[in-house]
Short mmCIF file of C-alpha atoms in Angstrom, two decimals:
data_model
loop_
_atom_site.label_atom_id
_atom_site.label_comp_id
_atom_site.label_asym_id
_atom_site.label_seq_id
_atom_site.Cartn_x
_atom_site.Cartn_y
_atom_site.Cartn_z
CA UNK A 172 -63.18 -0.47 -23.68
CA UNK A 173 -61.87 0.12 -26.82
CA UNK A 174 -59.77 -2.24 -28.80
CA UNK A 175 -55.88 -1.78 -27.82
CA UNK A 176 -54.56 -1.86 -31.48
CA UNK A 177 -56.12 2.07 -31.86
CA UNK A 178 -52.81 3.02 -29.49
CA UNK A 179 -50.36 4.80 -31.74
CA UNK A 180 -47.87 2.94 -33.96
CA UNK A 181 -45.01 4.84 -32.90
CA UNK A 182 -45.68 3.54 -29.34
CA UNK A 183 -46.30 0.09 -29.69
CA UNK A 184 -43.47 -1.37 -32.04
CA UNK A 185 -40.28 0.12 -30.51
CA UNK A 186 -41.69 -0.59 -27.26
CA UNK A 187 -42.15 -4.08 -27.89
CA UNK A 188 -38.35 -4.09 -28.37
CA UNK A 189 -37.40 -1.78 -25.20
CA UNK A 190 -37.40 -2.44 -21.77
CA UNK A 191 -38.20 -0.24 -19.02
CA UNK A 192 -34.76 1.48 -18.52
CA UNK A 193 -32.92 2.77 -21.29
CA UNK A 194 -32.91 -0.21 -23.60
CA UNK A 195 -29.31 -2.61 -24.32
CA UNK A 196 -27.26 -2.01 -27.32
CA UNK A 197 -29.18 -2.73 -30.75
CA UNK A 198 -28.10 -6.33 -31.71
CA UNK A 199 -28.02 -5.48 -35.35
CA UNK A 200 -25.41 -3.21 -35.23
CA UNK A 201 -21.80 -3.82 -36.39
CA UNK A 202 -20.92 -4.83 -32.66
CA UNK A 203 -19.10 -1.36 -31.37
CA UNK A 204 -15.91 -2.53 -28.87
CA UNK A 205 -15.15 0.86 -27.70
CA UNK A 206 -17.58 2.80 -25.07
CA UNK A 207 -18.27 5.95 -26.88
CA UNK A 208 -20.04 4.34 -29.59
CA UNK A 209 -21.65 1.79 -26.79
CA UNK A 210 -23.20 4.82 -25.16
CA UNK A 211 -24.19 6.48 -28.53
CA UNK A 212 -25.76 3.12 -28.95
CA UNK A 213 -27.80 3.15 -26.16
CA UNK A 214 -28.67 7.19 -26.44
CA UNK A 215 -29.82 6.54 -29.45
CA UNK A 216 -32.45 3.59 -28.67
CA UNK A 217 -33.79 6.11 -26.15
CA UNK A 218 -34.29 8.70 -27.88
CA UNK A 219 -35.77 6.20 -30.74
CA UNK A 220 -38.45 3.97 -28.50
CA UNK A 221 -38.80 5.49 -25.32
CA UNK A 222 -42.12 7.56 -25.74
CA UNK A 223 -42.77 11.02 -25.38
CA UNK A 224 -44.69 11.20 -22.06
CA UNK A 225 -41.74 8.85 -20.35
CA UNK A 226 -39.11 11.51 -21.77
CA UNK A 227 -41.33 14.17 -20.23
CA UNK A 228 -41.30 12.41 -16.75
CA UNK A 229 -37.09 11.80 -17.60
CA UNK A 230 -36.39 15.51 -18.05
CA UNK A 231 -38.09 15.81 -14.20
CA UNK A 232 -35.89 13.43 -12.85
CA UNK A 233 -33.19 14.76 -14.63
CA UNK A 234 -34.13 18.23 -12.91
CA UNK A 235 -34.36 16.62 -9.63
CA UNK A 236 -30.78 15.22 -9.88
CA UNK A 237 -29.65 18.55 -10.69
CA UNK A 238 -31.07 20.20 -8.01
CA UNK A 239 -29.86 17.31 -5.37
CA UNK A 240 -26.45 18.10 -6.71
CA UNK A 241 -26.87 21.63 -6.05
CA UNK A 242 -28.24 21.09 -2.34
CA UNK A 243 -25.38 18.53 -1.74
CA UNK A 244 -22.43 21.04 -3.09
CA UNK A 245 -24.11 24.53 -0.91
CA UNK A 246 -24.13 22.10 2.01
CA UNK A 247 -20.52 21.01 1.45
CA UNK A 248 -19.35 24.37 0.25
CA UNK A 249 -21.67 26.97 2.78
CA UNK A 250 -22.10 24.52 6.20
CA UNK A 251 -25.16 22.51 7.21
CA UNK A 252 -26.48 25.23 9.38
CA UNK A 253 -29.53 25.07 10.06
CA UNK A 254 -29.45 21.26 9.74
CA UNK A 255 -32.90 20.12 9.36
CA UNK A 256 -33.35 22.82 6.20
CA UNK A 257 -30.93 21.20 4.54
CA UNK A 258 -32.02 17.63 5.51
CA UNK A 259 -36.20 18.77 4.50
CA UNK A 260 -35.05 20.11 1.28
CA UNK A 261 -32.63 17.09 0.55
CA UNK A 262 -35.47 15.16 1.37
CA UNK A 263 -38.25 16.58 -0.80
CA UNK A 264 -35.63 16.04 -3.84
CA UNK A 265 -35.17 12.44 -3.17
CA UNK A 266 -38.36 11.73 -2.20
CA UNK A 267 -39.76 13.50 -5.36
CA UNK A 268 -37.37 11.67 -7.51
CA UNK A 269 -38.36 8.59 -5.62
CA UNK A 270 -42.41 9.05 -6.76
CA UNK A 271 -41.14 10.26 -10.22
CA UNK A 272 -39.21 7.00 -10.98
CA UNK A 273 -42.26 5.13 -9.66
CA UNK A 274 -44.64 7.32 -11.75
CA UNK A 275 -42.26 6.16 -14.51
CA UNK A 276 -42.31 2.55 -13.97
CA UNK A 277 -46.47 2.64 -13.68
CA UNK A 278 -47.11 4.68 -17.10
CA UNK A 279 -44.45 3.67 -19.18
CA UNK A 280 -46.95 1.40 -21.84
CA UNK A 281 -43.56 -1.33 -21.83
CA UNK A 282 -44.86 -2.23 -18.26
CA UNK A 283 -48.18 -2.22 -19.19
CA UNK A 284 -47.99 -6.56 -18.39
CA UNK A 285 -47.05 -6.13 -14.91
CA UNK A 286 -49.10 -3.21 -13.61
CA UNK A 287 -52.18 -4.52 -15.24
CA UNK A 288 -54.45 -3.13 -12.46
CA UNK A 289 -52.92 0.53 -12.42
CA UNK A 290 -53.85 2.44 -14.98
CA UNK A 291 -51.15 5.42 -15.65
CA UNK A 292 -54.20 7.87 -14.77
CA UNK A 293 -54.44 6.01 -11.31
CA UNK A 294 -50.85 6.42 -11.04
CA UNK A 295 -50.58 9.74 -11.91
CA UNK A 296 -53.20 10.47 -9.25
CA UNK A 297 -50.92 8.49 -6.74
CA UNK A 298 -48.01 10.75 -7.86
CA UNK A 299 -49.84 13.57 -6.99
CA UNK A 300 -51.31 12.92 -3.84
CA UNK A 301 -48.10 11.41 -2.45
CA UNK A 302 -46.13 14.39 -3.47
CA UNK A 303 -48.51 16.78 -1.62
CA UNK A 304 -47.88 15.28 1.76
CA UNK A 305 -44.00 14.62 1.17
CA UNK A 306 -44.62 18.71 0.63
CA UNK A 307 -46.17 19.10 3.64
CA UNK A 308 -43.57 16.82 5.85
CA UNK A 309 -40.92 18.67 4.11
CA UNK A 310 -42.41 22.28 4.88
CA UNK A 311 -42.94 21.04 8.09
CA UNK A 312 -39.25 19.92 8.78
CA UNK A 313 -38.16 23.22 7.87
CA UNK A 314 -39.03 24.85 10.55
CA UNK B 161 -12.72 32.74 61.26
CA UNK B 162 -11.75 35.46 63.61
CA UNK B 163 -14.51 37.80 63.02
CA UNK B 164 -17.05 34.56 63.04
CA UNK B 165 -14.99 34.35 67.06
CA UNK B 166 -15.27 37.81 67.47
CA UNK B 167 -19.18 37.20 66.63
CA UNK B 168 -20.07 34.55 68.82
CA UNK B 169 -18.04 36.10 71.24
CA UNK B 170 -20.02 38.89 71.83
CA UNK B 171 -23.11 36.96 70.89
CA UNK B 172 -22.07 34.95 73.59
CA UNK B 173 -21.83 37.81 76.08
CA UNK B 174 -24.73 39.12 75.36
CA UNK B 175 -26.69 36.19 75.06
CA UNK B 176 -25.27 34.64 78.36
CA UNK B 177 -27.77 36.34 80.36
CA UNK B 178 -30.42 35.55 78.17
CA UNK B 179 -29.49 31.98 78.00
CA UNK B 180 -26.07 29.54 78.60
CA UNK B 181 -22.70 29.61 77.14
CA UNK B 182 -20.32 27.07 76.63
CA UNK B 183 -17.26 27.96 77.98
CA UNK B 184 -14.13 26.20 79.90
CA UNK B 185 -11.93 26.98 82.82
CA UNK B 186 -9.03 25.71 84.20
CA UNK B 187 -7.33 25.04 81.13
CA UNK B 188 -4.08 23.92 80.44
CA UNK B 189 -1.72 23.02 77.58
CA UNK B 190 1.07 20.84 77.81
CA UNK B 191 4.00 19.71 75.71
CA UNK B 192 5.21 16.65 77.11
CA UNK B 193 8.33 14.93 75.90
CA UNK B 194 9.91 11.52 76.63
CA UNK B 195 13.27 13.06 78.01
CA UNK B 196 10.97 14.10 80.28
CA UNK B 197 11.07 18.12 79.80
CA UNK B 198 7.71 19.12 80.13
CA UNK B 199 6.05 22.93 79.57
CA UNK B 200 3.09 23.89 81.10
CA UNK B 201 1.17 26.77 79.39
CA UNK B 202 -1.92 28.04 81.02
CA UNK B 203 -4.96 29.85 79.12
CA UNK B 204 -8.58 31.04 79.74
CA UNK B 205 -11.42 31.92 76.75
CA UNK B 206 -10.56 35.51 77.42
CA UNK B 207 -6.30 34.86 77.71
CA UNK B 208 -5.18 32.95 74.84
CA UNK B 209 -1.45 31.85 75.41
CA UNK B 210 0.95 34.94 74.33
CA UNK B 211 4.15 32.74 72.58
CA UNK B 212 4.03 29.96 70.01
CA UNK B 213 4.31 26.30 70.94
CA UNK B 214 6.97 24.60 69.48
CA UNK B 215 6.26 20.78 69.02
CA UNK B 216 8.84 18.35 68.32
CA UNK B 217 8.64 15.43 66.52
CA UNK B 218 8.90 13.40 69.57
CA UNK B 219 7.01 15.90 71.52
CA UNK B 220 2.87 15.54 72.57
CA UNK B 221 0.82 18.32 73.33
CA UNK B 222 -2.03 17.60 75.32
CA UNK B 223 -5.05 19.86 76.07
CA UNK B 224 -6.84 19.79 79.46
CA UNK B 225 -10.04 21.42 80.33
CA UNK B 226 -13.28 21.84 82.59
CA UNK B 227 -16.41 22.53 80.04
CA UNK B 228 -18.63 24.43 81.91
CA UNK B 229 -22.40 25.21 80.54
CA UNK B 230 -22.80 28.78 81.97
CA UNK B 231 -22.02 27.89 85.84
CA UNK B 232 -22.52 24.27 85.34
CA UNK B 233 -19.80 21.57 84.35
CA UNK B 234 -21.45 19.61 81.43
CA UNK B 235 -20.78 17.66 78.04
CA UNK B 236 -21.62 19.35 74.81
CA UNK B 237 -22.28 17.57 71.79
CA UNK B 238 -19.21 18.68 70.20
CA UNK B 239 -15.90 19.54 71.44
CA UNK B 240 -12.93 19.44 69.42
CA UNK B 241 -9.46 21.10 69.00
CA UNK B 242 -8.81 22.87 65.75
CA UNK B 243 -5.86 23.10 64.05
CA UNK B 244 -5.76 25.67 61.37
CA UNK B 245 -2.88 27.13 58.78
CA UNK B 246 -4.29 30.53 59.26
CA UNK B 247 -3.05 31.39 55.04
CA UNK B 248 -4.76 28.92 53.28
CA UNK B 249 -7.45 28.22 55.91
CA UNK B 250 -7.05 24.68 55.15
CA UNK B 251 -7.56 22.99 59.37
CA UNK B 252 -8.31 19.23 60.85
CA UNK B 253 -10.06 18.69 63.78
CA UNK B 254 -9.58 16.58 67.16
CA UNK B 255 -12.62 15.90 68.73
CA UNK B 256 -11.72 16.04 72.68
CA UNK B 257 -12.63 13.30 75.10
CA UNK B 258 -15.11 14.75 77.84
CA UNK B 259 -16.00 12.72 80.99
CA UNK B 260 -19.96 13.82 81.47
CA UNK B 261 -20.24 13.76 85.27
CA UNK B 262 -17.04 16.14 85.88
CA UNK B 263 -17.27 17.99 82.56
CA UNK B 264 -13.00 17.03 82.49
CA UNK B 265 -12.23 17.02 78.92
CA UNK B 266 -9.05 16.34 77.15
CA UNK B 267 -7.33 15.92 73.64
CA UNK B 268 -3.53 14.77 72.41
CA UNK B 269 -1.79 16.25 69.26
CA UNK B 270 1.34 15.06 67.91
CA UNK B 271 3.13 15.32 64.79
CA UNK B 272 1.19 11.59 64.14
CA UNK B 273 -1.81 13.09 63.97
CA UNK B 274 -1.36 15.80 61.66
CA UNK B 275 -1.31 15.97 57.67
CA UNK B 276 1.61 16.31 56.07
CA UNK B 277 0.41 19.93 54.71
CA UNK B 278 0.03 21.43 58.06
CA UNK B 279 3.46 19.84 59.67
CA UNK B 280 5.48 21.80 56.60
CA UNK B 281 3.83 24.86 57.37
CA UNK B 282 5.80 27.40 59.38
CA UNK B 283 3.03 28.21 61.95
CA UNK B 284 -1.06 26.82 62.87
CA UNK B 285 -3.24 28.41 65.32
CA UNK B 286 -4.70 26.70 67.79
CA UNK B 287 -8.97 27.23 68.82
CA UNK B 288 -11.51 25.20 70.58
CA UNK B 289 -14.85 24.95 69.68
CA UNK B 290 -17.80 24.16 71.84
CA UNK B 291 -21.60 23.01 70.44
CA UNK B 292 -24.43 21.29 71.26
CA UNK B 293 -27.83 21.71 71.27
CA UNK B 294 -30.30 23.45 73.37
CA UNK B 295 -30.22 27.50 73.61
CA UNK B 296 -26.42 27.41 75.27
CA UNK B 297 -24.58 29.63 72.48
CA UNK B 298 -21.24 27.70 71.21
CA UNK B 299 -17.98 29.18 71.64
CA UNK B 300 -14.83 29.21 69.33
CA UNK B 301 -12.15 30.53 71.56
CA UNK B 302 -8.32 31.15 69.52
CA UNK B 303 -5.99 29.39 72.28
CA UNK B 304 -2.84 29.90 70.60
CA UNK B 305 -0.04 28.81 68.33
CA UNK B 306 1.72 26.14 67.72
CA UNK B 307 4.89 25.82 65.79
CA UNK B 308 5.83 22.08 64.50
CA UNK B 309 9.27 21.92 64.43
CA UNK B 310 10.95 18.73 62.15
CA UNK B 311 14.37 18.00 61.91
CA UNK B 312 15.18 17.84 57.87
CA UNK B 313 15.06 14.33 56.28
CA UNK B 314 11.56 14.16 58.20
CA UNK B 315 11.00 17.32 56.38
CA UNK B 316 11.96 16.09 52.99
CA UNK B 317 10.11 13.24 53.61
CA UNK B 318 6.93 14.91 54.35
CA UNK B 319 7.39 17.40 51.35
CA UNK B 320 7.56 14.09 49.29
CA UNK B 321 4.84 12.56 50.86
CA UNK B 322 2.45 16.00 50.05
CA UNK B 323 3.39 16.40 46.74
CA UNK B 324 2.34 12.38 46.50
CA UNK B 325 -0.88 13.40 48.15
CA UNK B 326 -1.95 16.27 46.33
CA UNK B 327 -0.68 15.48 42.50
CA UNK B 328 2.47 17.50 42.26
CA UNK B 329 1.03 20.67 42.53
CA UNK B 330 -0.08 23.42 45.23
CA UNK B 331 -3.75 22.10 44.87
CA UNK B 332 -5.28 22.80 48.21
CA UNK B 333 -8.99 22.01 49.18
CA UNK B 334 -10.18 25.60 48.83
CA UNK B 335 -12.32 27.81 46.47
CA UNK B 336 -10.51 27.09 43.06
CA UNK B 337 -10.23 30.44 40.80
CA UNK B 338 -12.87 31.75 38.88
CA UNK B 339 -13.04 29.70 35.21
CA UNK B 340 -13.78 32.12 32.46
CA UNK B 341 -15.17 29.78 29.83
CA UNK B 342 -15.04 30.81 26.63
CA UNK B 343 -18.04 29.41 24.63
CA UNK B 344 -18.19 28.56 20.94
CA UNK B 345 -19.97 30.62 18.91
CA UNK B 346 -23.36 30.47 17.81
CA UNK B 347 -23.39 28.81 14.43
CA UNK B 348 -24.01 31.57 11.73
CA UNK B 349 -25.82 31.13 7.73
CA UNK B 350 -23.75 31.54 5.72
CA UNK B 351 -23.36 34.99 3.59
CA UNK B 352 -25.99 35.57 1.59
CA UNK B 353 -23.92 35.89 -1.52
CA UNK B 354 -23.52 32.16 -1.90
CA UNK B 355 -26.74 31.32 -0.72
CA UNK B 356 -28.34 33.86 -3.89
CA UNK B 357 -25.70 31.52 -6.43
CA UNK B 358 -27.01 28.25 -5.72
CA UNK B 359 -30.21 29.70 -5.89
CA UNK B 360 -30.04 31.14 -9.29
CA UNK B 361 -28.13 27.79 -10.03
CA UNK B 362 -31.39 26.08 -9.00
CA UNK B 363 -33.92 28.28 -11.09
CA UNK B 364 -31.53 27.98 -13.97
CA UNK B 365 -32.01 24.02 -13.43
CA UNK B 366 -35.67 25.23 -13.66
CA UNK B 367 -35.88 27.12 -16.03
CA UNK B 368 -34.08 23.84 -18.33
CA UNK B 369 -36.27 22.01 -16.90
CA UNK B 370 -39.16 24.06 -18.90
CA UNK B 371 -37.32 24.37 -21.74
CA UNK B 372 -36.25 20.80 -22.26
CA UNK B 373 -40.72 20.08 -21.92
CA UNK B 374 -42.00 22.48 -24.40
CA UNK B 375 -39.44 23.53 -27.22
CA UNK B 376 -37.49 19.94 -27.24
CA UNK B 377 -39.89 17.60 -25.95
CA UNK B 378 -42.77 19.16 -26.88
CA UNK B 379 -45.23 19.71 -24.01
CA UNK B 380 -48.18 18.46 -25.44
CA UNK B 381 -49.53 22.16 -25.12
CA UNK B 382 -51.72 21.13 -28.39
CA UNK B 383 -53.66 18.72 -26.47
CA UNK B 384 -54.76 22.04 -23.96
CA UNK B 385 -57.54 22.97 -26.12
CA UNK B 386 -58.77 19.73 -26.64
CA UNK B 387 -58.88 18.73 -22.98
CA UNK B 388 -60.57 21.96 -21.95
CA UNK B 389 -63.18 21.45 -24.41
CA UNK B 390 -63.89 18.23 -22.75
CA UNK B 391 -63.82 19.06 -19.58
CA UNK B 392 -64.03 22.85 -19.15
CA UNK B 393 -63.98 23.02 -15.41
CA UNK B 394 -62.38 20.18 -14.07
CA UNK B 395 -58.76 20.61 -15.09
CA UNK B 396 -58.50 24.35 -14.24
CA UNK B 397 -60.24 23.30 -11.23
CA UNK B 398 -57.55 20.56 -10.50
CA UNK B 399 -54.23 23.02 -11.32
CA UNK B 400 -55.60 26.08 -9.13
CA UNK B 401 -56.28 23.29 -6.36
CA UNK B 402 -53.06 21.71 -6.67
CA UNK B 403 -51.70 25.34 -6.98
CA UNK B 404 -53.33 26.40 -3.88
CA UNK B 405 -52.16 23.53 -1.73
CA UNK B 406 -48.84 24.79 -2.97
CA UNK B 407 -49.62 28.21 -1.60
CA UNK B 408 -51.31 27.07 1.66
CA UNK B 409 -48.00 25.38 2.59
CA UNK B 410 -45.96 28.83 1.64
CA UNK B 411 -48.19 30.15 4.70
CA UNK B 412 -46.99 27.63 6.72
CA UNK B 413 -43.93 27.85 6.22
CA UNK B 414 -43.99 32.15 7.07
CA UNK B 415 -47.25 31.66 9.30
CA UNK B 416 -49.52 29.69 9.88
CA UNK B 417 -49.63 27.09 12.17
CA UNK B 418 -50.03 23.61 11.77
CA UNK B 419 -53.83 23.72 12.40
CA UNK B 420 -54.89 26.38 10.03
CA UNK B 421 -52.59 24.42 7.44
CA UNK B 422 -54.63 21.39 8.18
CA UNK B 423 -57.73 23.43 8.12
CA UNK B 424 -56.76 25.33 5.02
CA UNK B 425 -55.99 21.03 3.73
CA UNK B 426 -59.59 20.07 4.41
CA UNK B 427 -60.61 22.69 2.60
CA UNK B 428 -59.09 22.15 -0.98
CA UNK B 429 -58.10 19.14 -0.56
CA UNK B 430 -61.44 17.43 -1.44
CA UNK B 431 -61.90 19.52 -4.19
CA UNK B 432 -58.71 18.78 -5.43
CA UNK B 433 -59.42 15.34 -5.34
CA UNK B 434 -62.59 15.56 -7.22
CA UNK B 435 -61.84 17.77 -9.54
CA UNK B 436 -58.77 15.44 -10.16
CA UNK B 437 -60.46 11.96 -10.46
CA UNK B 438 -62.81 14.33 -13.03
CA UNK B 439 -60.05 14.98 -15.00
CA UNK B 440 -58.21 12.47 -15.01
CA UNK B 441 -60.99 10.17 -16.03
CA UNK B 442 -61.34 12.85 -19.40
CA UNK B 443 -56.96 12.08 -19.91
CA UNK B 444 -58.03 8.31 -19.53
CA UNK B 445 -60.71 8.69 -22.54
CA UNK B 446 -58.20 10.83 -24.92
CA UNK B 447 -55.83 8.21 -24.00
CA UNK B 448 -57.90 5.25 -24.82
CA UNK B 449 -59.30 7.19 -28.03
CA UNK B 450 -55.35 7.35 -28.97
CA UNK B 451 -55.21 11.02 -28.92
CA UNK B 452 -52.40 11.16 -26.77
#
């Protein structure tokens, strides 16, 4: 196996320093009182150390939020008939955005210490296999 | 109730050579008061009795009869004295006591034994019915009429006493009207208008979705040519089977059935999952190499 320090610099050092979520507030900062600069704190550590395949897998779940929005507002603004297509398709966003997070936590390198025995190929074949049947359960429930 | 009489009537007649009748003879009615004035009204199953009864409130009218089977005296099964509002066909029975050697049956009615719906009503007709079993044909002969007559605070007290008993209302224990029920409607989709908006809201989500990987983020569409070289047929292998499980559940959904789904499943799905662990083991190399 070759020797971890060939991993890419950009990965290693900021990640050292994050944590799995988007990170806390940068110590070395002035400390900022109000919450706008707070939150431009924190959007900016993101967007610093969070690498680029875990921003990849954030823009899905961001996606998937969207879309659950959307489902919740036509059900609230058009009527829940036919119920279960409403509760399938609810359910295939969640549940996606459910094995997303999860796909998250496994190959984000930061976690690397406590998934030691999944490697984020394994769990990207998890991912995938999982989503296929919550597919088929959801197709299913649609009638 | 009178053409059911008029049936068995001339079932009766016809039938009574064939087999028995139940009929009666030497009948009597009698309204019997304690003063003592007593009326004696005589009837037959052909002659019912022409005027109307009046009973008082202190008054009894009792019913005497022979029951004859045919030419014999006898005791059917059922013999009773009905009492019927002839509007609103709502009656009560008396069943009459019958001594079974002599066939002598009689029956008492008094203003006691009636409800207080048929004492407040202006006029009841009076018919005995005869049953039992065996081949003898019943009878239901119309006797007459009787006429309960109250004096008024027994009146008003009976009117209170039958609104008490039937809730305040003309509810009688007949065939209610007809209820036309009105049933919600089916539920309908909505129009198709907002249903085309959300969708279009959801593609748009999509299409940022795309645009936020490979402008902004930058797909990683350089590492394409890199991986195919590597492995040439297991990732196009791996999308188009991922692709086509996709599609196989699109036919189920418009139709298939669940067992060519599962069919269509076992088919790709092992290939999928080759062709997967193929090449994902050639991402696991580029990643370990740090070309990711």
């Amino acid at each position: 196996m070759p020797p971890k320090k060939n991993l890419s610099s950009t990965q290693t050092a900021p990640a050292a320093a994050a944590s799995t979520t988007s990170a806390t507030p940068t110590p070395h900062n002035a400390s900022p009182s109000d919450p706008l600069s707070i939150l431009g704190g924190i959007l900016n550590t993101y967007s610093q150390s969070t690498p680029q395949r875990t921003k990849l897998i954030d823009a899905f779940l961001g996606f998937l939020v969207v879309t659950g929005v959307l489902q919740f507002a036509y059900c609230v603004v058009a009527g829940n008939y036919p119920f279960n297509a409403f509760l399938a398709g609810f359910c295939a966003t969640v549940g996606q955005f459910v094995l997303t997070a999860s796909l998250r936590m496994q190959s984000d390198p930061a976690n690397k210490s406590e998934f030691a025995s999944v490697s984020p190929e394994r769990a990207f074949a998890d991912f995938v296999f999982c989503s296929v049947i919550l597919h088929l359960f959801c197709t299913n429930f649609i009638n | 109730m009178s053409s059911w009489t008029f049936f068995v009537l001339a079932f009766s007649s016809l039938a009574a050579a064939a087999s028995g009748a139940w009929t009666f003879e030497d009948a009597q009615a009698v309204v019997a008061a304690k003063g003592g004035k007593v009326d004696a009204y005589k009837f037959s199953p052909t002659k019912p009795i022409k005027e109307a009864i009046s009973l008082g409130p202190k008054e009894i009218l009792k019913v005497s009869l022979t029951i004859k089977e045919d030419s014999k005296v006898g005791r059917p099964h059922q013999a009773f004295l009905l009492v019927q509002e002839p509007e609103s066909k709502v009656e009560a029975f008396f069943p009459l006591t019958v001594k079974e050697l002599s066939g002598k049956g009689k029956v008492d009615l008094s203003h006691k034994d009636l409800p207080a719906f048929l004492l407040t009503a202006p006029s009841l007709s009076l018919s005995l019915v005869l049953g039992s079993f065996g081949e003898s044909a019943a009878s239901v002969v119309t006797i007459g009429n009787v006429e309960p007559s109250l004096d008024p605070t027994a009146k008003a007290l009976l009117e209170k006493q039958k609104q008490k008993d039937i809730g305040g209302e003309t509810v009688i224990y007949k065939a209610k009207d007809e209820i036309r029920h009105i049933f919600r409607a089916d539920p309908q989709s909505p129009p198709k208008i907002i249903t085309l908006v959300f969708l279009l809201s959801v593609l748009a989500g999509l299409g940022g979705l795309f645009v936020v990987w490979f402008p902004i983020l930058g797909g990683n569409l350089s590492h394409l040519p890199r991986a195919l070289k590597a492995a040439p047929v297991s990732h196009p292998l791996f999308f188009a089977s991922l692709l086509s499980l996709e599609a196989i559940f699109f036919m189920y959904y418009t139709q298939w059935n669940l067992f060519q789904t599962l069919a269509g499943m076992a088919a790709i799905g092992p290939v999928a999952l080759f062709s997967g662990s193929r090449a994902l083991r050639e991402v696991r190399v580029r990643r370990e190499k740090g070309e990711r």
